[in-house]
Short mmCIF file of C-alpha atoms in Angstrom, two decimals:
data_model
loop_
_atom_site.label_atom_id
_atom_site.label_comp_id
_atom_site.label_asym_id
_atom_site.label_seq_id
_atom_site.Cartn_x
_atom_site.Cartn_y
_atom_site.Cartn_z
CA MET A 1 37.04 23.44 -22.42
CA GLU A 2 32.54 23.05 -22.64
CA LYS A 3 33.22 20.39 -25.14
CA THR A 4 35.05 18.72 -21.79
CA ILE A 5 32.58 19.36 -19.83
CA PHE A 6 29.99 18.12 -22.08
CA SER A 7 30.67 14.60 -22.66
CA ASN A 8 32.17 13.87 -19.64
CA SER A 9 28.69 14.41 -18.56
CA TRP A 10 27.07 12.63 -21.14
CA ILE A 11 29.39 9.46 -20.21
CA LEU A 12 28.46 10.03 -16.50
CA THR A 13 24.93 9.87 -17.22
CA THR A 14 24.93 6.87 -20.09
CA SER A 15 26.66 5.37 -18.11
CA THR A 16 24.48 5.46 -15.38
CA LEU A 17 21.28 4.42 -17.02
CA VAL A 18 23.46 1.42 -17.88
CA VAL A 19 23.86 0.32 -14.65
CA ILE A 20 20.31 0.64 -13.69
CA THR A 21 19.20 -0.76 -16.67
CA ILE A 22 21.15 -3.80 -15.63
CA ILE A 23 20.22 -3.42 -12.30
CA THR A 24 16.84 -3.58 -13.01
CA MET A 25 16.68 -6.43 -15.57
CA LEU A 26 19.00 -8.46 -12.86
CA MET A 27 16.20 -7.73 -9.87
CA VAL A 28 13.50 -9.02 -12.48
CA TYR A 29 15.31 -11.96 -13.59
CA LYS A 30 16.18 -12.59 -10.01
CA ARG A 31 12.25 -12.84 -8.87
CA LYS A 32 11.11 -14.93 -12.14
CA LYS A 33 13.70 -17.45 -11.91
CA SER A 34 13.23 -17.73 -7.99
CA SER A 35 9.16 -18.59 -8.40
CA THR A 36 7.33 -21.48 -10.06
CA MET A 37 4.26 -19.59 -10.61
CA VAL A 38 3.38 -18.61 -14.56
CA TRP A 39 1.87 -14.87 -14.86
CA PRO A 40 -0.65 -15.05 -16.69
CA THR A 41 -0.37 -13.40 -20.99
CA GLY A 42 0.01 -9.57 -21.23
CA PRO A 43 1.25 -6.98 -23.70
CA LYS A 44 4.65 -7.11 -25.04
CA THR A 45 7.13 -5.69 -22.56
CA LEU A 46 10.31 -3.24 -23.08
CA PRO A 47 13.24 -3.26 -21.39
CA ILE A 48 13.05 -0.67 -17.82
CA ILE A 49 9.09 0.52 -19.06
CA GLY A 50 7.78 -2.71 -19.07
CA ASN A 51 4.38 -2.12 -20.64
CA MET A 52 4.10 1.92 -19.74
CA HIS A 53 4.21 2.76 -23.60
CA VAL A 54 0.78 1.06 -24.10
CA LEU A 55 -0.60 2.96 -20.76
CA GLY A 56 -0.98 5.88 -22.49
CA GLY A 57 -3.28 7.82 -24.52
CA THR A 58 -6.56 7.95 -22.43
CA ALA A 59 -7.82 7.68 -18.76
CA LEU A 60 -5.50 4.32 -17.29
CA GLN A 61 -8.44 2.01 -16.04
CA VAL A 62 -9.79 2.92 -20.22
CA VAL A 63 -6.40 1.42 -21.70
CA LEU A 64 -6.34 -1.71 -19.27
CA HIS A 65 -10.42 -2.37 -20.52
CA ASN A 66 -8.73 -2.27 -23.73
CA LEU A 67 -5.96 -4.61 -23.62
CA ALA A 68 -8.05 -7.13 -21.38
CA LYS A 69 -9.88 -7.70 -24.68
CA ILE A 70 -6.88 -8.53 -26.91
CA HIS A 71 -4.86 -10.54 -23.70
CA GLY A 72 -7.50 -11.65 -21.65
CA ASN A 73 -9.49 -10.76 -18.42
CA VAL A 74 -6.73 -11.63 -16.73
CA MET A 75 -3.62 -10.49 -17.85
CA THR A 76 0.04 -9.20 -16.49
CA ILE A 77 0.67 -5.72 -16.66
CA TRP A 78 4.54 -4.78 -16.13
CA ILE A 79 4.01 -0.82 -14.66
CA GLY A 80 7.96 -0.10 -15.40
CA SER A 81 10.37 -3.28 -15.36
CA TRP A 82 9.85 -3.97 -11.81
CA ARG A 83 6.45 -3.85 -10.24
CA PRO A 84 4.18 -6.81 -12.38
CA VAL A 85 0.33 -6.49 -11.52
CA ILE A 86 -2.56 -9.18 -13.00
CA VAL A 87 -5.34 -7.00 -13.58
CA VAL A 88 -9.01 -8.74 -13.49
CA SER A 89 -11.32 -7.53 -15.67
CA ASP A 90 -13.81 -10.38 -15.50
CA ILE A 91 -16.85 -10.56 -12.79
CA ASP A 92 -16.39 -14.44 -12.12
CA ARG A 93 -12.37 -13.59 -11.72
CA ALA A 94 -13.42 -10.86 -9.76
CA TRP A 95 -15.18 -12.40 -7.27
CA GLU A 96 -12.59 -14.94 -6.87
CA VAL A 97 -10.10 -12.41 -5.65
CA LEU A 98 -12.70 -9.98 -3.79
CA VAL A 99 -14.95 -12.39 -2.57
CA ASN A 100 -14.34 -16.22 -2.26
CA LYS A 101 -11.26 -15.71 -1.47
CA SER A 102 -11.09 -12.27 0.11
CA SER A 103 -8.59 -13.43 3.51
CA ASP A 104 -5.97 -15.22 0.61
CA TYR A 105 -5.78 -11.31 -1.59
CA SER A 106 -6.44 -9.33 1.72
CA ALA A 107 -3.22 -7.71 2.16
CA ARG A 108 -2.30 -3.96 0.81
CA ASP A 109 0.94 -3.09 -1.53
CA MET A 110 1.01 0.93 -0.84
CA PRO A 111 3.45 3.42 -2.67
CA GLU A 112 6.23 3.86 -0.01
CA ILE A 113 5.43 8.09 -0.17
CA THR A 114 2.12 7.35 1.55
CA LYS A 115 3.58 5.91 5.12
CA ILE A 116 3.65 9.47 5.56
CA ILE A 117 0.04 10.49 6.27
CA SER A 118 -1.10 6.78 6.81
CA ALA A 119 0.86 6.55 9.89
CA ASP A 120 3.62 3.78 8.90
CA TRP A 121 0.59 2.07 7.15
CA LYS A 122 -1.64 1.95 10.29
CA THR A 123 -4.27 3.27 8.73
CA ILE A 124 -8.01 1.23 7.33
CA SER A 125 -7.58 1.30 3.85
CA THR A 126 -3.30 1.00 3.80
CA SER A 127 -2.90 -1.55 6.63
CA ASP A 128 -2.84 -5.47 5.41
CA SER A 129 -5.80 -7.38 7.54
CA GLY A 130 -5.36 -8.16 10.72
CA PRO A 131 -6.31 -8.21 14.02
CA GLY A 132 -5.66 -4.00 14.45
CA TRP A 133 -6.68 -3.48 10.82
CA SER A 134 -9.97 -5.29 11.45
CA ASN A 135 -10.56 -3.56 15.06
CA LEU A 136 -9.75 0.05 13.78
CA ARG A 137 -12.29 -0.78 10.78
CA LYS A 138 -15.12 -2.47 13.20
CA GLY A 139 -14.80 1.26 15.56
CA LEU A 140 -15.11 3.24 12.49
CA GLN A 141 -18.41 1.04 11.01
CA ASN A 142 -19.95 -0.31 14.32
CA VAL A 143 -19.58 3.06 16.21
CA ALA A 144 -19.00 6.00 13.91
CA LEU A 145 -21.02 4.97 11.13
CA SER A 146 -23.33 2.68 13.01
CA PRO A 147 -26.97 2.68 11.93
CA HIS A 148 -28.00 4.66 14.74
CA ASN A 149 -25.30 7.27 14.50
CA LEU A 150 -26.00 7.78 10.78
CA ALA A 151 -30.03 8.19 11.06
CA ALA A 152 -29.15 11.16 13.73
CA GLN A 153 -27.40 12.63 11.44
CA SER A 154 -30.55 13.63 9.68
CA GLN A 155 -30.96 17.08 11.46
CA PHE A 156 -27.98 18.69 11.04
CA GLN A 157 -28.05 17.48 7.01
CA GLU A 158 -31.06 18.90 6.59
CA LYS A 159 -29.54 22.08 7.92
CA ASP A 160 -26.06 21.66 5.42
CA ILE A 161 -28.39 21.31 2.65
CA THR A 162 -30.12 24.18 3.36
CA LYS A 163 -26.76 26.37 3.69
CA MET A 164 -25.34 25.22 0.74
CA ILE A 165 -29.06 25.85 -1.46
CA GLN A 166 -28.89 29.70 -0.18
CA SER A 167 -24.37 29.66 -1.00
CA LEU A 168 -25.10 28.18 -4.50
CA LYS A 169 -27.94 31.47 -4.87
CA LYS A 170 -25.32 33.75 -3.79
CA GLU A 171 -23.00 32.58 -5.59
CA ALA A 172 -25.11 32.31 -9.03
CA ALA A 173 -26.50 35.79 -8.26
CA SER A 174 -22.77 37.55 -8.00
CA ASN A 175 -22.21 35.60 -11.46
CA ASN A 176 -24.31 35.52 -13.71
CA GLY A 177 -26.41 32.93 -13.14
CA ILE A 178 -22.93 30.01 -12.68
CA VAL A 179 -21.81 28.40 -9.90
CA LYS A 180 -18.90 25.40 -9.38
CA PRO A 181 -20.64 23.35 -6.79
CA ILE A 182 -17.85 20.69 -6.19
CA ASP A 183 -16.25 22.93 -3.32
CA HIS A 184 -19.62 23.65 -1.73
CA LEU A 185 -20.69 20.05 -1.60
CA LYS A 186 -17.26 18.72 -0.63
CA LYS A 187 -17.76 21.39 2.69
CA ALA A 188 -21.41 19.68 3.33
CA THR A 189 -19.86 16.30 3.55
CA LEU A 190 -16.56 17.93 5.50
CA ARG A 191 -19.36 18.60 7.83
CA VAL A 192 -21.33 15.58 8.33
CA ILE A 193 -17.86 13.32 8.29
CA SER A 194 -16.70 15.82 11.52
CA ARG A 195 -19.99 15.47 13.57
CA LEU A 196 -19.17 11.82 13.23
CA ILE A 197 -15.09 12.07 14.70
CA PHE A 198 -15.93 14.17 17.10
CA GLY A 199 -19.70 14.62 17.79
CA GLN A 200 -23.09 16.35 17.15
CA ASP A 201 -21.76 19.58 18.51
CA PHE A 202 -19.17 20.30 16.00
CA ASP A 203 -19.21 23.15 14.20
CA ASP A 204 -15.92 24.98 13.19
CA ASP A 205 -15.84 26.69 9.82
CA LYS A 206 -12.02 27.47 9.55
CA TYR A 207 -11.51 23.93 10.58
CA VAL A 208 -13.83 22.58 7.79
CA ASP A 209 -11.65 25.45 5.44
CA ASP A 210 -8.73 24.31 6.28
CA MET A 211 -8.83 20.28 6.29
CA HIS A 212 -10.31 20.83 2.57
CA HIS A 213 -7.25 22.53 1.71
CA ALA A 214 -4.91 20.14 3.31
CA ILE A 215 -6.94 17.42 1.54
CA GLU A 216 -6.56 19.29 -1.94
CA GLU A 217 -2.88 19.90 -1.56
CA LEU A 218 -2.62 16.10 -0.83
CA ILE A 219 -4.45 14.96 -3.99
CA ARG A 220 -1.78 17.11 -6.09
CA VAL A 221 1.20 15.27 -5.24
CA SER A 222 -0.49 11.66 -5.09
CA GLY A 223 0.97 11.55 -8.94
CA TYR A 224 4.10 11.26 -8.20
CA ALA A 225 3.95 8.54 -5.73
CA GLN A 226 2.88 6.46 -8.64
CA LEU A 227 6.03 7.68 -10.84
CA ALA A 228 7.96 6.07 -8.30
CA GLU A 229 6.62 2.72 -8.05
CA ALA A 230 6.52 2.15 -11.53
CA PHE A 231 10.85 3.06 -12.04
CA TYR A 232 13.18 1.86 -8.73
CA TYR A 233 15.16 4.79 -10.02
CA ALA A 234 12.52 7.44 -9.78
CA LYS A 235 12.80 8.03 -6.15
CA TYR A 236 16.28 9.89 -6.80
CA LEU A 237 14.61 12.01 -9.12
CA PRO A 238 14.15 15.90 -7.58
CA SER A 239 10.74 15.66 -8.70
CA HIS A 240 9.87 12.64 -6.76
CA LYS A 241 12.22 14.65 -3.57
CA LYS A 242 9.86 17.36 -3.94
CA ALA A 243 6.93 14.92 -3.79
CA VAL A 244 8.09 13.85 -0.32
CA ARG A 245 9.05 16.82 1.19
CA ASP A 246 5.58 18.87 0.34
CA VAL A 247 3.96 15.18 1.85
CA GLU A 248 6.14 15.66 4.82
CA GLU A 249 4.50 19.21 4.88
CA ALA A 250 1.28 18.25 4.54
CA ASN A 251 2.33 15.05 7.69
CA LYS A 252 2.66 18.70 9.34
CA ARG A 253 -0.49 20.80 9.06
CA VAL A 254 -2.86 17.81 9.51
CA LYS A 255 -1.18 16.99 12.97
CA LYS A 256 -0.94 20.49 13.98
CA LEU A 257 -4.89 20.36 12.42
CA VAL A 258 -6.46 17.35 14.27
CA ARG A 259 -4.29 17.23 17.56
CA PRO A 260 -6.16 20.66 19.15
CA PHE A 261 -8.99 18.59 18.76
CA LEU A 262 -7.83 15.33 20.99
CA SER A 263 -8.13 16.44 23.94
CA LEU A 264 -11.57 17.01 23.33
CA ASN A 265 -14.12 14.74 25.87
CA PRO A 266 -15.83 13.60 22.70
CA PRO A 267 -19.47 11.72 23.05
CA THR A 268 -19.16 7.91 23.16
CA ASN A 269 -20.48 7.04 19.82
CA THR A 270 -17.90 9.24 18.00
CA TYR A 271 -14.72 7.69 16.48
CA LEU A 272 -12.16 10.19 18.21
CA HIS A 273 -13.96 8.36 21.46
CA PHE A 274 -13.61 4.73 19.91
CA LEU A 275 -9.71 5.71 18.48
CA ASN A 276 -8.79 7.06 22.58
CA SER A 277 -10.56 4.14 24.59
CA GLN A 278 -8.59 1.88 22.72
CA LYS A 279 -5.09 3.60 22.89
CA TYR A 280 -3.86 3.50 20.12
CA ASP A 281 -1.10 5.84 19.46
CA GLU A 282 -1.84 9.86 19.13
CA GLU A 283 -0.18 9.66 15.20
CA VAL A 284 -2.74 6.45 14.87
CA ILE A 285 -5.21 8.35 15.73
CA ILE A 286 -4.82 11.76 13.29
CA PHE A 287 -4.21 9.51 10.31
CA ALA A 288 -7.18 7.63 10.99
CA ILE A 289 -9.06 10.28 11.13
CA PHE A 290 -7.70 11.76 8.34
CA GLU A 291 -7.96 9.56 6.58
CA ALA A 292 -11.63 9.36 6.62
CA TYR A 293 -11.59 12.72 5.70
CA LEU A 294 -8.92 11.62 2.92
CA LEU A 295 -11.28 9.08 1.48
CA GLY A 296 -14.85 10.54 2.40
CA VAL A 297 -14.80 13.90 1.21
CA ASP A 298 -13.92 13.68 -2.19
CA SER A 299 -15.32 10.36 -3.00
CA THR A 300 -19.09 11.23 -2.21
CA SER A 301 -18.84 15.07 -4.11
CA LEU A 302 -17.31 13.91 -6.97
CA THR A 303 -19.57 11.50 -7.19
CA THR A 304 -22.69 13.92 -6.62
CA ALA A 305 -20.65 16.28 -9.04
CA TRP A 306 -20.92 13.70 -11.96
CA ALA A 307 -24.38 13.03 -11.59
CA LEU A 308 -24.91 16.68 -11.94
CA ALA A 309 -23.03 16.89 -15.19
CA PHE A 310 -25.21 13.65 -16.48
CA LEU A 311 -28.42 14.82 -15.88
CA ILE A 312 -27.35 18.36 -18.02
CA ARG A 313 -26.03 16.80 -20.66
CA GLU A 314 -29.72 14.19 -20.43
CA PRO A 315 -31.96 16.94 -19.32
CA VAL A 316 -35.07 14.43 -20.17
CA VAL A 317 -33.03 12.37 -17.40
CA GLN A 318 -33.27 15.39 -15.80
CA ASP A 319 -36.89 16.47 -16.33
CA LYS A 320 -37.91 12.91 -15.00
CA LEU A 321 -35.80 12.75 -11.76
CA TYR A 322 -37.42 16.32 -10.90
CA GLN A 323 -40.96 15.19 -11.98
CA GLU A 324 -40.65 11.89 -9.05
CA LEU A 325 -38.35 14.41 -6.52
CA LYS A 326 -41.56 17.55 -6.83
CA ASP A 327 -44.22 14.73 -6.24
CA PHE A 328 -42.67 13.04 -3.25
CA THR A 329 -42.52 16.70 -1.51
CA VAL A 330 -45.65 18.20 -2.77
CA LYS A 331 -47.57 14.81 -1.72
CA ASN A 332 -45.66 15.34 1.99
CA ASP A 333 -45.79 18.59 2.27
CA ARG A 334 -41.58 18.77 2.16
CA GLU A 335 -39.72 22.13 1.78
CA ILE A 336 -36.84 19.36 1.08
CA VAL A 337 -36.47 15.64 0.59
CA LYS A 338 -35.15 14.20 4.48
CA VAL A 339 -33.17 11.36 4.36
CA GLU A 340 -35.89 9.84 5.76
CA ASP A 341 -37.44 9.52 2.08
CA LEU A 342 -34.57 8.99 -0.06
CA ASN A 343 -35.01 5.09 0.19
CA LYS A 344 -38.12 5.78 -1.39
CA LEU A 345 -37.21 7.76 -4.28
CA GLN A 346 -36.93 4.61 -6.78
CA TYR A 347 -36.01 6.80 -9.80
CA LEU A 348 -33.64 9.04 -7.60
CA GLN A 349 -31.26 5.44 -6.98
CA ALA A 350 -31.39 3.89 -10.02
CA VAL A 351 -29.62 7.52 -11.07
CA LEU A 352 -27.42 7.04 -8.01
CA LYS A 353 -26.89 3.71 -9.49
CA GLU A 354 -26.33 4.88 -13.21
CA THR A 355 -24.14 7.08 -12.00
CA MET A 356 -21.60 4.85 -9.80
CA ARG A 357 -21.50 2.59 -12.92
CA MET A 358 -20.29 4.93 -15.61
CA LYS A 359 -18.12 6.67 -12.93
CA PRO A 360 -17.11 4.57 -10.69
CA ILE A 361 -15.35 6.56 -7.83
CA ALA A 362 -12.09 3.91 -7.69
CA PRO A 363 -12.05 2.69 -11.07
CA LEU A 364 -9.38 0.20 -10.12
CA ALA A 365 -10.09 0.09 -6.37
CA ILE A 366 -6.83 -0.36 -4.09
CA PRO A 367 -5.12 -2.98 -5.24
CA HIS A 368 -4.58 -5.84 -3.47
CA LYS A 369 -1.60 -8.20 -2.63
CA ALA A 370 -1.25 -12.25 -1.99
CA CYS A 371 -0.81 -12.55 1.68
CA ARG A 372 -0.21 -16.57 1.26
CA ASP A 373 0.41 -18.24 -1.04
CA THR A 374 -3.33 -19.34 -3.56
CA SER A 375 -4.49 -19.30 -6.83
CA LEU A 376 -6.83 -18.12 -9.39
CA MET A 377 -8.58 -19.72 -11.65
CA GLY A 378 -6.81 -22.58 -10.31
CA LYS A 379 -3.36 -21.37 -11.29
CA LYS A 380 -0.46 -20.82 -8.62
CA ILE A 381 -0.39 -16.94 -7.32
CA ASP A 382 2.55 -16.63 -4.83
CA GLN A 383 2.83 -14.95 -2.02
CA GLY A 384 3.07 -10.88 -2.60
CA THR A 385 1.15 -10.96 -6.05
CA ARG A 386 -0.30 -7.26 -6.85
CA VAL A 387 -3.75 -8.08 -8.23
CA MET A 388 -5.84 -5.42 -9.66
CA VAL A 389 -9.51 -5.54 -10.56
CA ASN A 390 -10.57 -3.06 -12.84
CA ILE A 391 -13.88 -1.96 -11.54
CA TYR A 392 -14.50 0.29 -14.90
CA ALA A 393 -14.24 -2.66 -17.10
CA LEU A 394 -16.99 -4.57 -15.04
CA HIS A 395 -19.54 -2.02 -15.10
CA HIS A 396 -19.36 -1.39 -18.99
CA ASN A 397 -19.43 -5.34 -20.00
CA GLU A 398 -21.34 -5.54 -23.00
CA LYS A 399 -22.30 -9.01 -21.98
CA VAL A 400 -23.84 -7.57 -19.03
CA TRP A 401 -24.96 -4.49 -19.85
CA LYS A 402 -27.31 -2.92 -22.85
CA GLU A 403 -25.15 -0.29 -24.17
CA PRO A 404 -22.61 0.48 -21.74
CA PHE A 405 -21.56 3.86 -22.75
CA LYS A 406 -24.93 5.41 -22.75
CA PHE A 407 -26.21 6.89 -19.15
CA MET A 408 -29.73 5.08 -18.77
CA PRO A 409 -30.83 5.00 -15.62
CA GLU A 410 -34.15 3.17 -16.34
CA ARG A 411 -32.35 -0.21 -16.34
CA PHE A 412 -31.59 -0.01 -12.30
CA LEU A 413 -35.77 -0.24 -12.43
CA GLN A 414 -37.48 -3.63 -11.86
CA THR A 415 -37.14 -5.82 -14.71
CA GLN A 416 -38.56 -9.34 -15.52
CA ASP A 417 -34.67 -10.20 -17.08
CA VAL A 418 -34.02 -12.00 -13.67
CA VAL A 419 -30.80 -13.92 -14.46
CA ASN A 420 -29.53 -10.12 -16.58
CA GLY A 421 -30.51 -8.15 -13.18
CA LYS A 422 -28.47 -10.92 -10.78
CA ALA A 423 -25.65 -10.49 -13.84
CA MET A 424 -25.51 -6.08 -12.95
CA GLU A 425 -25.97 -6.62 -9.17
CA GLN A 426 -22.94 -9.07 -9.24
CA SER A 427 -21.32 -6.95 -11.42
CA LEU A 428 -21.75 -3.26 -10.13
CA LEU A 429 -19.13 -2.64 -7.61
CA PRO A 430 -18.76 0.45 -7.01
CA PHE A 431 -17.18 0.08 -3.26
CA SER A 432 -15.76 -2.98 -4.75
CA ALA A 433 -16.37 -6.32 -2.56
CA GLY A 434 -15.57 -8.57 -0.10
CA MET A 435 -13.43 -8.05 3.49
CA ARG A 436 -12.16 -4.82 1.16
CA ILE A 437 -15.38 -3.55 1.28
CA CYS A 438 -15.18 0.20 1.66
CA ALA A 439 -15.85 0.86 5.16
CA GLY A 440 -17.55 3.84 4.56
CA MET A 441 -20.18 3.02 1.56
CA GLU A 442 -23.22 3.70 2.91
CA LEU A 443 -22.24 7.47 4.53
CA GLY A 444 -21.32 8.09 0.89
CA LYS A 445 -24.79 6.52 -0.48
CA LEU A 446 -26.26 8.44 1.61
CA GLN A 447 -24.91 11.57 1.16
CA PHE A 448 -24.39 11.60 -2.34
CA SER A 449 -28.32 10.76 -3.27
CA PHE A 450 -29.71 13.06 -0.22
CA SER A 451 -27.51 16.29 -1.80
CA LEU A 452 -28.44 15.07 -5.46
CA ALA A 453 -32.17 15.23 -4.30
CA ASN A 454 -32.47 18.45 -2.79
CA LEU A 455 -29.85 20.16 -5.19
CA VAL A 456 -32.47 18.69 -8.28
CA ASN A 457 -35.41 19.90 -6.21
CA ALA A 458 -33.70 23.17 -5.96
CA PHE A 459 -32.53 24.26 -9.07
CA GLU A 460 -32.82 23.41 -13.00
CA TRP A 461 -29.27 22.71 -14.05
CA SER A 462 -28.12 23.86 -17.32
CA CYS A 463 -24.93 24.49 -19.73
CA VAL A 464 -22.97 27.65 -18.84
CA SER A 465 -23.23 28.11 -22.36
CA ASP A 466 -25.54 27.10 -25.04
CA GLY A 467 -24.44 23.45 -26.82
CA VAL A 468 -21.33 23.43 -24.75
CA LEU A 469 -21.90 20.14 -22.72
CA PRO A 470 -19.92 19.41 -19.68
CA ASP A 471 -16.57 17.73 -19.94
CA MET A 472 -16.83 14.16 -19.40
CA SER A 473 -13.16 13.50 -19.38
CA ASP A 474 -11.76 12.35 -16.19
CA GLN A 475 -7.87 11.80 -14.29
CA LEU A 476 -6.62 9.71 -12.21
CA GLY A 477 -5.60 10.59 -8.73
CA PHE A 478 -6.90 9.08 -5.19
CA VAL A 479 -10.56 9.05 -6.49
CA LEU A 480 -11.71 9.73 -10.10
CA LEU A 481 -11.24 13.50 -10.36
CA MET A 482 -13.21 15.89 -13.38
CA LYS A 483 -10.28 17.16 -15.77
CA THR A 484 -12.47 19.73 -16.01
CA PRO A 485 -13.96 20.57 -12.68
CA LEU A 486 -17.97 21.39 -13.24
CA GLN A 487 -19.79 24.83 -13.96
CA ALA A 488 -22.87 24.48 -14.64
CA ARG A 489 -25.86 27.96 -14.70
CA ILE A 490 -28.95 27.36 -12.22
CA ILE A 491 -32.07 28.61 -11.95
CA PRO A 492 -34.06 28.41 -8.59
CA ARG A 493 -37.30 25.43 -9.43
CA VAL A 494 -40.91 27.50 -9.19
#
């Protein structure tokens, strides 16, 4: 009896897989047959899995960089059997997609699951370009993140950094000098973004903690979205169904968290005031606000954590940065580095750029999609074609960057090599480029450099144990995560 049940189950499973295979291959064949577009070459594909067999082993951006050396800087990758994407790893072609033909490639192709936390793809990062997208983006950039607004944040940021330094001292005192800086960095960034959304008087630690947890939970389930996009039938798997339920729960938590603040009467220079003034639906307002947190908090705090990890591994660089900070603060009678000082500190800015070059927070950016028939390298590209720019590859091009895998901030200091300096400037795209460049770029750079300057000015950062350097392995989620969250030993500067 058991043998018969097993046999029937095996036959059913096998039959199902065969049917799925045939359907998937027919979908691919139909797509190929209906188009005259010639796809760039790429790795050999296998039934069902496409190129998945060559995409493992290490970080995806690194794998794609290495594959481009074999198959060309413009290649086709099949993620599963039915989701082809053109991967660009060349600066000239990247500029063609991102800048020169920015409007042609300005559409998005987001995982289906993201509809749940983006008001059906009506937020800045998830929607196609158009009047609605443009208006929302202008509200964030020109109102909430305007230069005047960011400058007005400085007094509050100084209080935030003082609070962070004291919290780190307290943690170190109770843990043999060892700290985990990432949560401190995230909460400081959360406070900055909250004030830009709701107003400068906003001060709600419970809200900050709850929003922090909501973001962490959403990042935890993000990997399932990639699985469902790779395989047409994966959305029927129990793991993906659970991920959908988890994201739906996150949707409810975010609404419950943000909704009470929508009745505030915020100042006119806030994101909430802008959203209310445009008569957006409540769903759009809530998830436009959540998007600002989701894309701003982890990107800024993790870039700072990556920088600290590099400085621990390169103590000579850390000493050089501290000397610049010390000389400046002593000369100007400062206890902390102020926001207005940041652009005067050349080595700090070099460390910022080198960190973003080595560990771009979105190494594959958000994939673009052709919103009309267009071309790439003079060859036809059909409307709807997905294109991914490998920012990591641009940042590690040996023709542009001397010793690209070495952390050398000095490469960004003034140089007589005008030609190579121009090439480096064009190749450094941590925030992408063109009309879909990161809307929060200026806030990200400001918060990162401000936090790093004051943390290095306040503490000497070193390994937890002698000879055990920070793990620089990463994993790709919404942003470039640390596989092993940074721990460090800190000693207050005298």
